[in-house]
């Protein structure tokens, strides 16, 4: 075990992936000798050469189109989009191409080797275009996997699993935690399962569900709630698509209450999908309405970021209201 | 750091590049003779006849299947008519192991590589033998064994993909390249810019082959771009570029053969603009009489690329009118018989609805599929294509 922050864990995962498989390539804007604007690809070009870790021209649709072609050829491209806010020029390549490549060809061709990494999320004074959480746009697209880690240990294990997964995978990294989150990370290669939520803490009164950087917010809120005597079960969804219905439903069958929180806006956010599904699955067991604590339905603001943000106080209030309903 | 070595001037000097007009490379006249100074590429009789056979197969298939669409036997169709020399001439100049990434009007390339009429029909009718499992619209062919990437409808998406595919080929060091076909309309998409710029920067063995056939559905080329076609854009990316008469099989072949050499031996991507004409409608859903004249079409009918090739073959004594008649009749018969066979085959089984979305069917999708099967069992008469399969206990 070694103590790392999330960036170091991601860099370590990329290093291991490139060392174990010479068809793994890392590319994107500024990922080359500079090592990325967040330094996630530090030293990879120096270690594996310019052919395997390189800068691309500044064109997101090109980066993903190029990555699709490479993956179809049998390589394992790990493409970086500098901020998740700038993934939209590549939306067509991801939604119409990556996601449908295997299905439309009858499995003659696929882009299973593809992984797209992108820093996401707010809380860093990033304003409209350095704060977004776009996972719900992609969750509406069969054929993709969407993974979000919450800490360095998760980041390394889930990124290695994403690179090795035989399906195109979007890996959204909570940039607010890049340096803020540190922890023990196993050395060498290991994978954490994609498609499985993780129960972080057992409880009996209410299930509190989130992913990525929001898990830190949940921890604070739950700490407050437990002091009030509310027993909270905490779940990290980890994979947005395909998501782990069983683990969440099992928990809600027990607690009878569910609070879901994400940074992205409420309307059309992934919490809506979870709420609808759990309502179907657990109707007779629900003791309060399913609560969603999310960003409000505005673009992500700069100065009033704190007001907009689904922070621990808002999550705590939702837990209290849910239990006292 | 800049890569521009530019001289300095002290007055504002604008240029639109018009001083350099890109010439068109031609070898073959319509009567089958060569232009003075031109030399035919090294194509032996066997290869020439393989090319010609693919051209006629494509034409016969297109004519018959458009008819089948008109009769309501087929939901949709798109012809390659008028562009056979561009497509087949370029494919023939490649190694059969080179990757082809096409737009949708390139069935001639498949015909050249040996895709059988059965294989065409299975896709067109989406039957149980279709490699694509009946999921895509007609004409969206694919073949892994013939190195022909499955077609998708979104225009130009295959262009940056070809750049990536070719980069993988360069890394593998297997001496192969990728050719990517697209129309002049698709070249207006952002993915064209992305793909060509990245190809030039990363030096990939790719050939960008533009079929400039004058129209994107109803939009004439003059409403597509203001410049001298697509070729000048190659300069902007510092890409080796050539314009060729797309109805001239020999010129297309020779240009592509030279392009392949640059791509594979020097990792220099190449842009080829083939000047041709879309003789048919855009698709079976389109009627060109609403936007262009019969007179204009007639001019291009005179330049038919298949007749031009046929004239060359006859001049070389490799072909004759009697052989032509025999081939046409044989192909027409084969297409008809194959169509009847393909039409009668059952559709793909119901589970192909949910397989291949991922490598494995996820639990949530599987639950949806079970629910669907129960529904079909309840209303079997409403779902004739799949009911028997579900009742059969699958």
XYZ file of C-alpha atoms in Angstrom, chain A:
325
model
C 0.000 0.000 0.000
C 1.063 3.534 -0.711
C -0.480 6.845 0.220
C -1.660 8.659 -2.908
C -4.002 11.380 -3.990
C -6.527 10.680 -6.716
C -4.346 12.052 -9.516
C -1.447 9.884 -8.465
C -3.747 6.862 -8.338
C -5.034 7.595 -11.852
C -1.509 8.122 -13.118
C -0.485 4.844 -11.484
C -3.375 3.004 -13.165
C -2.422 4.411 -16.584
C 1.207 3.502 -15.998
C 0.266 -0.088 -15.108
C -2.113 -0.395 -18.057
C 0.554 0.832 -20.477
C 3.215 -1.410 -18.962
C 1.093 -4.556 -19.147
C -0.420 -4.016 -22.601
C 1.525 -2.273 -25.335
C -1.699 -1.590 -27.226
C -2.845 0.842 -24.520
C -2.391 4.444 -25.724
C -3.079 7.724 -23.894
C -3.823 10.897 -25.810
C -5.746 14.130 -25.726
C -5.069 17.833 -25.353
C -1.831 18.566 -23.461
C -1.423 15.003 -22.182
C 1.999 14.562 -23.820
C 5.277 15.806 -22.382
C 3.389 18.253 -20.160
C 1.442 15.393 -18.569
C -2.010 16.946 -18.757
C -3.427 20.150 -17.269
C -4.101 18.189 -14.055
C -0.955 16.033 -14.470
C -2.883 12.762 -14.714
C -0.607 11.586 -17.541
C 2.664 12.773 -15.975
C 5.774 10.987 -17.223
C 3.856 8.584 -19.452
C 5.305 10.023 -22.650
C 8.781 10.018 -21.149
C 8.330 6.362 -20.178
C 6.404 4.905 -23.122
C 7.333 7.220 -25.969
C 5.586 9.747 -28.156
C 3.802 7.069 -30.161
C 1.856 5.818 -27.127
C 1.255 9.003 -25.155
C 0.751 12.137 -27.198
C -0.924 15.485 -27.692
C -3.712 15.732 -30.215
C -4.926 18.826 -32.020
C -7.570 20.722 -30.079
C -10.657 18.950 -31.426
C -12.831 16.827 -29.156
C -14.847 15.183 -31.935
C -11.549 14.263 -33.539
C -10.102 12.830 -30.331
C -13.057 10.500 -29.875
C -13.433 9.689 -33.572
C -9.732 8.819 -33.649
C -10.152 6.742 -30.481
C -13.116 4.887 -31.978
C -11.033 3.956 -35.008
C -8.101 2.858 -32.869
C -10.361 0.727 -30.696
C -12.008 -0.832 -33.760
C -8.511 -1.724 -34.966
C -7.892 -3.623 -31.730
C -6.037 -1.070 -29.631
C -6.968 0.148 -26.139
C -7.199 3.930 -26.433
C -7.537 5.938 -23.231
C -8.680 9.295 -24.557
C -8.739 12.347 -22.313
C -11.273 15.134 -22.671
C -9.790 18.047 -20.759
C -13.036 18.923 -18.969
C -16.306 16.998 -19.078
C -17.867 20.339 -20.083
C -16.078 19.985 -23.444
C -17.206 16.466 -24.206
C -20.261 17.715 -26.117
C -18.484 18.278 -29.457
C -17.771 14.528 -29.263
C -21.349 13.670 -28.296
C -22.118 12.380 -31.795
C -19.027 10.166 -31.894
C -19.840 8.779 -28.443
C -23.617 8.349 -28.749
C -24.025 7.454 -32.421
C -20.721 5.679 -32.932
C -18.976 4.270 -29.821
C -22.193 3.140 -28.173
C -23.650 1.480 -31.275
C -20.545 0.065 -32.914
C -20.984 -3.543 -31.776
C -24.763 -3.661 -32.069
C -25.044 -2.217 -35.554
C -22.353 -4.489 -36.983
C -23.813 -7.657 -35.476
C -20.594 -7.926 -33.432
C -18.370 -7.976 -36.538
C -16.645 -4.883 -35.152
C -16.535 -3.233 -31.741
C -14.797 -0.429 -29.857
C -14.660 -2.340 -26.594
C -11.112 -1.203 -25.886
C -12.164 2.428 -25.648
C -11.980 4.391 -22.398
C -12.752 8.120 -22.230
C -11.464 9.965 -19.167
C -12.859 13.374 -18.257
C -12.639 15.513 -15.100
C -16.136 16.506 -14.010
C -17.968 18.371 -11.280
C -18.102 21.679 -9.451
C -16.949 23.211 -6.225
C -13.762 24.694 -7.677
C -15.034 28.105 -8.831
C -15.172 26.725 -12.347
C -18.238 28.587 -13.505
C -20.375 27.304 -16.333
C -17.766 25.375 -18.278
C -15.421 23.859 -15.725
C -18.053 22.425 -13.379
C -20.551 20.298 -15.263
C -21.619 16.746 -14.468
C -22.882 15.356 -17.788
C -23.434 11.716 -16.802
C -27.198 11.773 -17.334
C -26.830 12.749 -21.003
C -24.872 9.560 -21.554
C -26.954 7.389 -19.231
C -29.687 7.610 -21.883
C -27.423 5.758 -24.338
C -27.459 1.946 -24.405
C -24.036 0.539 -25.242
C -21.976 2.797 -22.982
C -20.645 2.148 -19.513
C -20.278 5.111 -17.169
C -18.057 4.912 -14.121
C -17.359 7.515 -11.401
C -14.855 6.876 -8.596
C -14.963 8.527 -5.166
C -11.379 8.214 -3.859
C -7.864 7.176 -4.967
C -8.330 3.474 -4.237
C -11.567 3.404 -6.231
C -10.094 5.518 -9.008
C -7.216 3.166 -9.686
C -9.228 -0.060 -9.458
C -12.145 1.227 -11.489
C -9.950 2.845 -14.145
C -8.025 -0.388 -14.691
C -11.347 -2.226 -14.916
C -12.639 0.381 -17.408
C -9.587 0.008 -19.633
C -9.907 -3.782 -19.587
C -13.699 -3.855 -19.928
C -14.783 -5.088 -23.391
C -17.199 -2.148 -23.794
C -16.672 1.564 -24.403
C -16.464 3.225 -21.000
C -16.768 6.826 -19.855
C -14.706 7.464 -16.745
C -15.673 10.708 -15.023
C -13.110 11.902 -12.489
C -14.227 14.215 -9.637
C -11.651 16.963 -10.135
C -12.536 18.650 -6.833
C -11.011 15.582 -5.167
C -8.002 15.203 -7.482
C -5.649 16.438 -4.780
C -8.040 16.766 -1.878
C -8.759 13.070 -1.604
C -5.852 10.976 -0.382
C -5.705 7.448 0.885
C -4.014 4.089 0.845
C -3.827 2.526 -2.605
C -2.638 -1.026 -3.230
C 0.489 -1.340 -5.337
C 0.380 -3.185 -8.629
C -2.602 -4.232 -10.673
C -6.075 -4.703 -9.242
C -9.586 -4.146 -10.522
C -12.840 -3.143 -8.874
C -16.060 -4.427 -10.426
C -17.987 -2.302 -12.925
C -21.766 -2.457 -12.592
C -21.716 -2.981 -8.826
C -22.683 -0.433 -6.215
C -20.911 -0.535 -2.869
C -22.595 -0.342 0.521
C -20.191 1.835 2.520
C -22.101 1.868 5.757
C -25.062 -0.144 6.946
C -28.056 1.514 8.541
C -31.753 0.963 9.108
C -33.671 4.273 8.797
C -32.751 5.648 5.395
C -30.640 4.807 2.341
C -28.443 7.679 1.131
C -27.143 7.202 -2.404
C -24.655 9.115 -4.527
C -21.477 8.820 -6.567
C -18.126 10.485 -7.100
C -17.335 13.657 -5.184
C -20.838 13.669 -3.748
C -19.850 10.770 -1.478
C -17.756 13.207 0.531
C -20.822 15.430 0.929
C -22.884 12.409 1.969
C -20.309 11.471 4.609
C -20.629 14.882 6.270
C -24.405 14.886 6.072
C -24.651 11.371 7.493
C -22.335 12.306 10.343
C -24.769 15.102 11.272
C -27.783 12.817 10.875
C -26.310 10.041 12.994
C -25.758 12.553 15.825
C -29.503 13.144 15.674
C -30.021 9.411 16.017
C -30.883 8.627 12.377
C -29.360 5.355 11.190
C -28.194 5.838 7.590
C -27.205 3.241 5.019
C -24.723 4.780 2.573
C -24.303 3.503 -0.975
C -21.815 4.584 -3.619
C -23.380 3.739 -6.974
C -19.924 3.783 -8.683
C -21.348 2.744 -12.066
C -24.076 4.937 -13.583
C -24.604 2.650 -16.560
C -25.513 -0.161 -16.380
C -26.472 0.592 -12.790
C -26.858 -1.836 -9.905
C -30.599 -1.901 -9.251
C -30.390 -4.935 -6.964
C -28.103 -3.435 -4.342
C -30.100 -0.209 -4.140
C -33.487 -1.974 -4.083
C -32.319 -4.414 -1.424
C -31.248 -1.518 0.760
C -34.498 0.420 0.305
C -36.572 -2.706 1.028
C -34.836 -2.668 4.390
C -34.788 1.073 5.214
C -38.007 2.127 3.436
C -36.512 5.525 2.593
C -34.185 6.825 -0.115
C -32.261 10.063 -0.550
C -30.374 10.433 -3.830
C -27.926 13.236 -4.418
C -25.937 14.456 -7.420
C -24.362 17.697 -8.535
C -26.078 17.808 -11.922
C -29.409 19.639 -12.322
C -32.579 17.964 -11.060
C -34.663 17.699 -14.220
C -33.492 14.775 -16.325
C -30.745 13.980 -13.817
C -29.910 10.350 -13.131
C -31.608 10.498 -9.721
C -34.900 10.602 -11.624
C -34.142 7.246 -13.221
C -33.197 5.718 -9.893
C -36.249 7.143 -8.153
C -38.643 5.803 -10.784
C -37.099 2.347 -10.764
C -36.971 2.056 -6.978
C -40.545 3.306 -6.706
C -41.566 0.425 -9.015
C -39.509 -2.137 -7.171
C -40.170 -1.066 -3.577
C -43.618 0.558 -3.722
C -45.122 -1.278 -0.753
C -42.048 -0.721 1.403
C -41.569 3.018 0.932
C -42.407 5.057 4.012
C -41.621 8.477 2.549
C -41.272 10.024 -0.891
C -37.910 9.412 -2.547
C -35.886 12.604 -2.132
C -33.537 14.097 -4.705
C -30.890 16.581 -3.590
C -29.257 18.010 -6.673
C -28.063 21.142 -8.375
C -31.009 23.383 -9.241
C -32.111 23.673 -12.866
C -29.715 26.433 -13.902
C -26.391 26.516 -15.672
C -23.587 26.073 -13.125
C -22.989 29.555 -11.660
C -19.760 31.143 -10.497
C -20.320 33.547 -7.628
C -23.368 31.795 -6.193
C -21.809 28.358 -6.535
C -22.282 27.546 -2.843
C -25.983 28.304 -3.020
C -26.401 26.184 -6.127
C -24.430 23.248 -4.830
C -26.153 20.205 -3.207
C -23.991 20.463 -0.100
C -24.038 18.418 3.118
C -26.572 20.710 4.805
C -29.091 20.169 2.004
C -28.475 16.428 2.081
C -28.807 16.405 5.881
C -32.121 18.260 5.660
C -33.400 15.743 3.119
C -32.400 12.846 5.370
C -34.186 14.448 8.341
C -37.327 15.238 6.351
C -37.392 11.741 4.896
C -37.130 10.016 8.276
C -39.593 12.398 9.940
C -42.107 12.306 7.074
